[in-house]
mmCIF file of N, CA and C in Angstrom:
data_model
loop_
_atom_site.group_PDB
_atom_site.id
_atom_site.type_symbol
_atom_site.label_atom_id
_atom_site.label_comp_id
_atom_site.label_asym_id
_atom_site.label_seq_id
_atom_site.Cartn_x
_atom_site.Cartn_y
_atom_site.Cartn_z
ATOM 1 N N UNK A 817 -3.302 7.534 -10.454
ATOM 2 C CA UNK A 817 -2.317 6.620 -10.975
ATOM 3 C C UNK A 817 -2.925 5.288 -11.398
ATOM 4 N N UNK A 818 -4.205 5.126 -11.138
ATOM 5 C CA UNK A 818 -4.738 3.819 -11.112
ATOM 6 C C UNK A 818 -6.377 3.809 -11.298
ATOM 7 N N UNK A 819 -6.405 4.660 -12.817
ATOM 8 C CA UNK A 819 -8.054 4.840 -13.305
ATOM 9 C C UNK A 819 -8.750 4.068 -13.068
ATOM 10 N N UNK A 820 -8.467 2.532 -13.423
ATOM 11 C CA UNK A 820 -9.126 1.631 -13.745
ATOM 12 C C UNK A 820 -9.657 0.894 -12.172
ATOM 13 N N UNK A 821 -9.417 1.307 -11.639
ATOM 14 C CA UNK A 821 -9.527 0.756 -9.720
ATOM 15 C C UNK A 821 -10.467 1.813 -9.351
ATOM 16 N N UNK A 822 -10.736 0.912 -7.812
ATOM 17 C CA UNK A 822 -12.396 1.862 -7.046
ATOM 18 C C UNK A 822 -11.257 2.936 -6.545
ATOM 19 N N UNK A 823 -12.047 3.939 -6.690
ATOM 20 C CA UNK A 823 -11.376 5.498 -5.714
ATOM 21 C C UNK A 823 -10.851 5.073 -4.516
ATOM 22 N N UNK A 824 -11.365 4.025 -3.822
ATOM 23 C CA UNK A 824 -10.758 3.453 -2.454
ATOM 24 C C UNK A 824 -9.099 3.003 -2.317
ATOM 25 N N UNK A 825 -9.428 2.061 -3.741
ATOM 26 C CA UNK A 825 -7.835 1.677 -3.833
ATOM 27 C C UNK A 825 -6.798 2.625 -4.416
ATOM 28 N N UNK A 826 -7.580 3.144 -5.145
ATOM 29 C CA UNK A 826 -6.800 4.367 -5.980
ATOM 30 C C UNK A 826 -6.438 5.358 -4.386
ATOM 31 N N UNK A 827 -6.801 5.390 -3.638
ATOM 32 C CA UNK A 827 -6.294 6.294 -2.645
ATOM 33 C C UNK A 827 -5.222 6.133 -1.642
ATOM 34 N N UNK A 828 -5.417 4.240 -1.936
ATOM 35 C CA UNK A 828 -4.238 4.075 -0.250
ATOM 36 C C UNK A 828 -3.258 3.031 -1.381
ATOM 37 N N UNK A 829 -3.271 3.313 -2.066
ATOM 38 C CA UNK A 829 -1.712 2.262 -2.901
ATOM 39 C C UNK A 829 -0.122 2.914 -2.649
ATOM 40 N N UNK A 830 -0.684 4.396 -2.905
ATOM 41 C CA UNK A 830 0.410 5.116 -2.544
ATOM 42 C C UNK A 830 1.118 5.310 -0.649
ATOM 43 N N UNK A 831 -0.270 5.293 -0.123
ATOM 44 C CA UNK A 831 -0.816 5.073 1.573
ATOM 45 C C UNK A 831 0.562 3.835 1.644
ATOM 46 N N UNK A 832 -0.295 2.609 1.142
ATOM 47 C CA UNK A 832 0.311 1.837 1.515
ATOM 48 C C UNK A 832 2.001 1.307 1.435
ATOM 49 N N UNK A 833 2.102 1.673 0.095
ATOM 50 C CA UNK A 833 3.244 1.544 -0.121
ATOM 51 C C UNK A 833 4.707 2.392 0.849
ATOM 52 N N UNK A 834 3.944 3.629 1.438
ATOM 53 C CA UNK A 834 4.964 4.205 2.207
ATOM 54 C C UNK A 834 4.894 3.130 3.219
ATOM 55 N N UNK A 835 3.730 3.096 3.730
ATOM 56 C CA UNK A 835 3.262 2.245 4.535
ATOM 57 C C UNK A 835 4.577 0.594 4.862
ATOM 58 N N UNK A 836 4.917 0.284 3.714
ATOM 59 C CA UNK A 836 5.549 -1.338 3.709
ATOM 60 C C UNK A 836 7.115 -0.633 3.797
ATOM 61 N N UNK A 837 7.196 0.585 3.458
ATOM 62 C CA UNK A 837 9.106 0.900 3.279
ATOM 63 C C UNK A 837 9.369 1.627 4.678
ATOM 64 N N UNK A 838 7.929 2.415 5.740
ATOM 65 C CA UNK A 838 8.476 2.842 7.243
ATOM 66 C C UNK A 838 8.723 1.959 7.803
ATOM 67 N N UNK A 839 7.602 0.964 7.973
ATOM 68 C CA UNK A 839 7.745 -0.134 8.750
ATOM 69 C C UNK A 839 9.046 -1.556 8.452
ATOM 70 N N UNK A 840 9.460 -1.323 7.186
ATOM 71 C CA UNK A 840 10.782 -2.189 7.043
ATOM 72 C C UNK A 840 11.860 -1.721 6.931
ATOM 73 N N UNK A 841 11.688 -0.402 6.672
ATOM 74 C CA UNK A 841 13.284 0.392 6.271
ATOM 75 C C UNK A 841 13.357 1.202 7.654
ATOM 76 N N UNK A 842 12.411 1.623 8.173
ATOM 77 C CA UNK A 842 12.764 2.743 9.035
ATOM 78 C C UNK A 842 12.252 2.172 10.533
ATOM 79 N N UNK A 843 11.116 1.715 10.936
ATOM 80 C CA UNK A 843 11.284 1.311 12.016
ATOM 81 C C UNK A 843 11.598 -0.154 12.414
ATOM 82 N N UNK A 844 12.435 -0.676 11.213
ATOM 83 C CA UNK A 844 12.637 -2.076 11.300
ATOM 84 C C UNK A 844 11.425 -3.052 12.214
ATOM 85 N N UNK A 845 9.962 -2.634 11.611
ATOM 86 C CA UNK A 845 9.070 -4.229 12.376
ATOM 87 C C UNK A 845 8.539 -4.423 11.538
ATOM 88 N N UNK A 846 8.701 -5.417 10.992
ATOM 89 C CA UNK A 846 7.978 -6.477 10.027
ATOM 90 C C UNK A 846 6.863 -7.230 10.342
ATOM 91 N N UNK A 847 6.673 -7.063 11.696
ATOM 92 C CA UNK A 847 5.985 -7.774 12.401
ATOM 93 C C UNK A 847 4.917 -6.496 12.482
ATOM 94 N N UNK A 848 4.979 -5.221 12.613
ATOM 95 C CA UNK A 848 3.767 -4.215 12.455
ATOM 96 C C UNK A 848 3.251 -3.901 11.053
ATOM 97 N N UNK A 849 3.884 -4.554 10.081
ATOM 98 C CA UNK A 849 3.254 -4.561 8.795
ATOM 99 C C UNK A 849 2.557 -5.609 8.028
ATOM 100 N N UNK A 850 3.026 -6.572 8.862
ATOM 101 C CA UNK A 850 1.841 -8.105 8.783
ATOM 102 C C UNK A 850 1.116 -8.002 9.507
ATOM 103 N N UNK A 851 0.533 -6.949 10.822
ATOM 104 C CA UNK A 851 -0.382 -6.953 11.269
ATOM 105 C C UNK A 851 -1.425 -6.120 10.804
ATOM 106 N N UNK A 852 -0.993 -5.261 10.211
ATOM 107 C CA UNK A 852 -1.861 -4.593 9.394
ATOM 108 C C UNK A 852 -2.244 -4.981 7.945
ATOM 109 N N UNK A 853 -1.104 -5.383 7.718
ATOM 110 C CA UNK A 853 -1.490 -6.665 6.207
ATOM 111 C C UNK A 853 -2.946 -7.424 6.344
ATOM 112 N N UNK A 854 -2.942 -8.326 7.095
ATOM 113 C CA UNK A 854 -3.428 -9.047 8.155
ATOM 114 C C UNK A 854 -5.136 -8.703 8.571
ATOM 115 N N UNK A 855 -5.115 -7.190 8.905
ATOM 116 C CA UNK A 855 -6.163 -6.946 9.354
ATOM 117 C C UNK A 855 -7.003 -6.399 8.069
ATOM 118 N N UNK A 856 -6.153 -5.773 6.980
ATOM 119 C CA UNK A 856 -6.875 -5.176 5.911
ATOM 120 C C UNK A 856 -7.536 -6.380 5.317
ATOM 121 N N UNK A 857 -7.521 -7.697 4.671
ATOM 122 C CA UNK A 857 -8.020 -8.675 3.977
ATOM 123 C C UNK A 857 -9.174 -9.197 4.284
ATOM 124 N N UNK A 858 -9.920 -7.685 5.077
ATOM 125 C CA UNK A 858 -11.255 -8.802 5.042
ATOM 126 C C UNK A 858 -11.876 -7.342 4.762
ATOM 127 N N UNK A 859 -11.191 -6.299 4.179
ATOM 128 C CA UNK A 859 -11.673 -5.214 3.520
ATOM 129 C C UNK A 859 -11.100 -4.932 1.835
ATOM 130 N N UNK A 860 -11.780 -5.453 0.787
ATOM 131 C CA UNK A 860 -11.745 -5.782 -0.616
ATOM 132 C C UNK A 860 -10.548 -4.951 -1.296
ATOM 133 N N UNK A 861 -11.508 -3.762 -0.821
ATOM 134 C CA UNK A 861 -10.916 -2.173 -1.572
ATOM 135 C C UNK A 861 -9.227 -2.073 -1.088
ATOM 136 N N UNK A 862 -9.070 -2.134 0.700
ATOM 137 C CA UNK A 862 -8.016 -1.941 1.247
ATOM 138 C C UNK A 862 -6.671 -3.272 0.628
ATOM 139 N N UNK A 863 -7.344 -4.377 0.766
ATOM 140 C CA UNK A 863 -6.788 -5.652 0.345
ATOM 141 C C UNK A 863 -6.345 -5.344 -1.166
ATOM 142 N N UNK A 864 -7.097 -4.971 -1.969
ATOM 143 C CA UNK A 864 -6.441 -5.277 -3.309
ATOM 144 C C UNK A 864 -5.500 -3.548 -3.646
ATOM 145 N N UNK A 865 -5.112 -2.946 -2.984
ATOM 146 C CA UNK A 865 -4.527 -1.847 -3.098
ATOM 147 C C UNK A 865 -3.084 -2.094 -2.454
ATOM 148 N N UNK A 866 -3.178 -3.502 -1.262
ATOM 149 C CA UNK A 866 -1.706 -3.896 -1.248
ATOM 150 C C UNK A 866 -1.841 -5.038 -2.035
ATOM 151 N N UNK A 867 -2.268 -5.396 -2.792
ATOM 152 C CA UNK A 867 -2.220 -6.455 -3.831
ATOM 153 C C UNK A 867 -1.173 -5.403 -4.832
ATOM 154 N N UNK A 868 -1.357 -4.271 -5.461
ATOM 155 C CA UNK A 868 -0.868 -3.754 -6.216
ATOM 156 C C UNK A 868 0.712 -3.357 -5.450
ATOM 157 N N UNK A 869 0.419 -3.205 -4.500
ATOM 158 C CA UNK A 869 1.432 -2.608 -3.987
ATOM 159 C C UNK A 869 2.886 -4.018 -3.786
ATOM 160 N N UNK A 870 2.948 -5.324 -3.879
ATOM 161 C CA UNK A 870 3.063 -6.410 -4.181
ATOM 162 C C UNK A 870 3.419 -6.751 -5.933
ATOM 163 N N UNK A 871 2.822 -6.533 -6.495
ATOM 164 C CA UNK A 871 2.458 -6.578 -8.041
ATOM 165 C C UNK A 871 3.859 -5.623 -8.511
ATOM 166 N N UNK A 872 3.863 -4.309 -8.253
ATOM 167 C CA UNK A 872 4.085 -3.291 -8.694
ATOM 168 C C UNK A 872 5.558 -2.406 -8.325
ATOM 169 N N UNK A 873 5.671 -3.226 -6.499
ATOM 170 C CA UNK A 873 6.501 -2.999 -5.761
ATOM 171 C C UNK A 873 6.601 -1.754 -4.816
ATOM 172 N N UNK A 874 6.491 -1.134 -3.786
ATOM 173 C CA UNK A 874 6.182 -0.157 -2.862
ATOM 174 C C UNK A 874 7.617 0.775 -3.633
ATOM 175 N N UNK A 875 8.460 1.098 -3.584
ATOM 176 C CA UNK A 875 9.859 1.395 -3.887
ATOM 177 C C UNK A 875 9.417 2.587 -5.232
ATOM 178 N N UNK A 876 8.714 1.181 -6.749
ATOM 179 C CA UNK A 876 8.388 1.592 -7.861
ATOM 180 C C UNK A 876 6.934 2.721 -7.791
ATOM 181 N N UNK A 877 6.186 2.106 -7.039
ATOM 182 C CA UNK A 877 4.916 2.995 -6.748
ATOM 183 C C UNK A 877 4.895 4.277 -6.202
ATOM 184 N N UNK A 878 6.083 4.679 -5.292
ATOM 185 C CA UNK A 878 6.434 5.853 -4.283
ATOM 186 C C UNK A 878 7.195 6.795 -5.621
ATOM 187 N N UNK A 879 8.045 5.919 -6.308
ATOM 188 C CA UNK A 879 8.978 6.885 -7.392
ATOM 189 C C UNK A 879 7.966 7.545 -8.305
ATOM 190 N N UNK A 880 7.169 6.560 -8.485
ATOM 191 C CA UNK A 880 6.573 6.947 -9.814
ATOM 192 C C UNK A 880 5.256 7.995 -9.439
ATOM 193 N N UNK A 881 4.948 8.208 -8.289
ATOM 194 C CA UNK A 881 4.073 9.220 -7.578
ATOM 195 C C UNK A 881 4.894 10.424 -7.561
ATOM 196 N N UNK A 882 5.641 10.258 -6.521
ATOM 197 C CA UNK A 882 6.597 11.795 -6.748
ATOM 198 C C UNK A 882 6.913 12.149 -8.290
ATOM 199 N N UNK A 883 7.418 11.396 -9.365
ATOM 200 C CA UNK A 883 7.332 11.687 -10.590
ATOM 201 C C UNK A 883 6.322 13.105 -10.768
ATOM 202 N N UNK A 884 4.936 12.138 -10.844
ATOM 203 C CA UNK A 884 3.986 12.749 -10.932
ATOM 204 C C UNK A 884 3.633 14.279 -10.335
ATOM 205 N N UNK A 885 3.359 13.902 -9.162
ATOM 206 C CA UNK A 885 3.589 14.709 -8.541
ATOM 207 C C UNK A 885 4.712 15.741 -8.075
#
């Protein structure tokens, strides 16, 4: 979904994005998804894959995968 990105990010955008809608929609902690927010930003690849996921919106990124897929 995301040629132009390292295989790293290209792998967890989709990761992540489920990632931001369990932890706010389903197990209501916001507080376990800023900690992992949190811990990814001092890893480039991981960091700029929730950059997109931000950019792009977790919601829009999940639809447009299943699309695909």
């Amino acid at each position: 979904m995301f040629p132009e990105e390292e295989l790293t990010v290209q792998n967890h955008v989709v990761l992540h994005a489920a990632h931001e809608l369990l932890y706010l929609n389903t197990l209501e902690a916001p507080e376990r998804l800023t900690r992992e927010r949190e811990r990814m930003k001092k890893f480039p690849d991981y960091n700029r894959s929730w950059e997109i996921v931000d950019e792009r919106g977790a919601e829009a990124i999940l639809n447009e995968f299943i699309a695909r897929y």
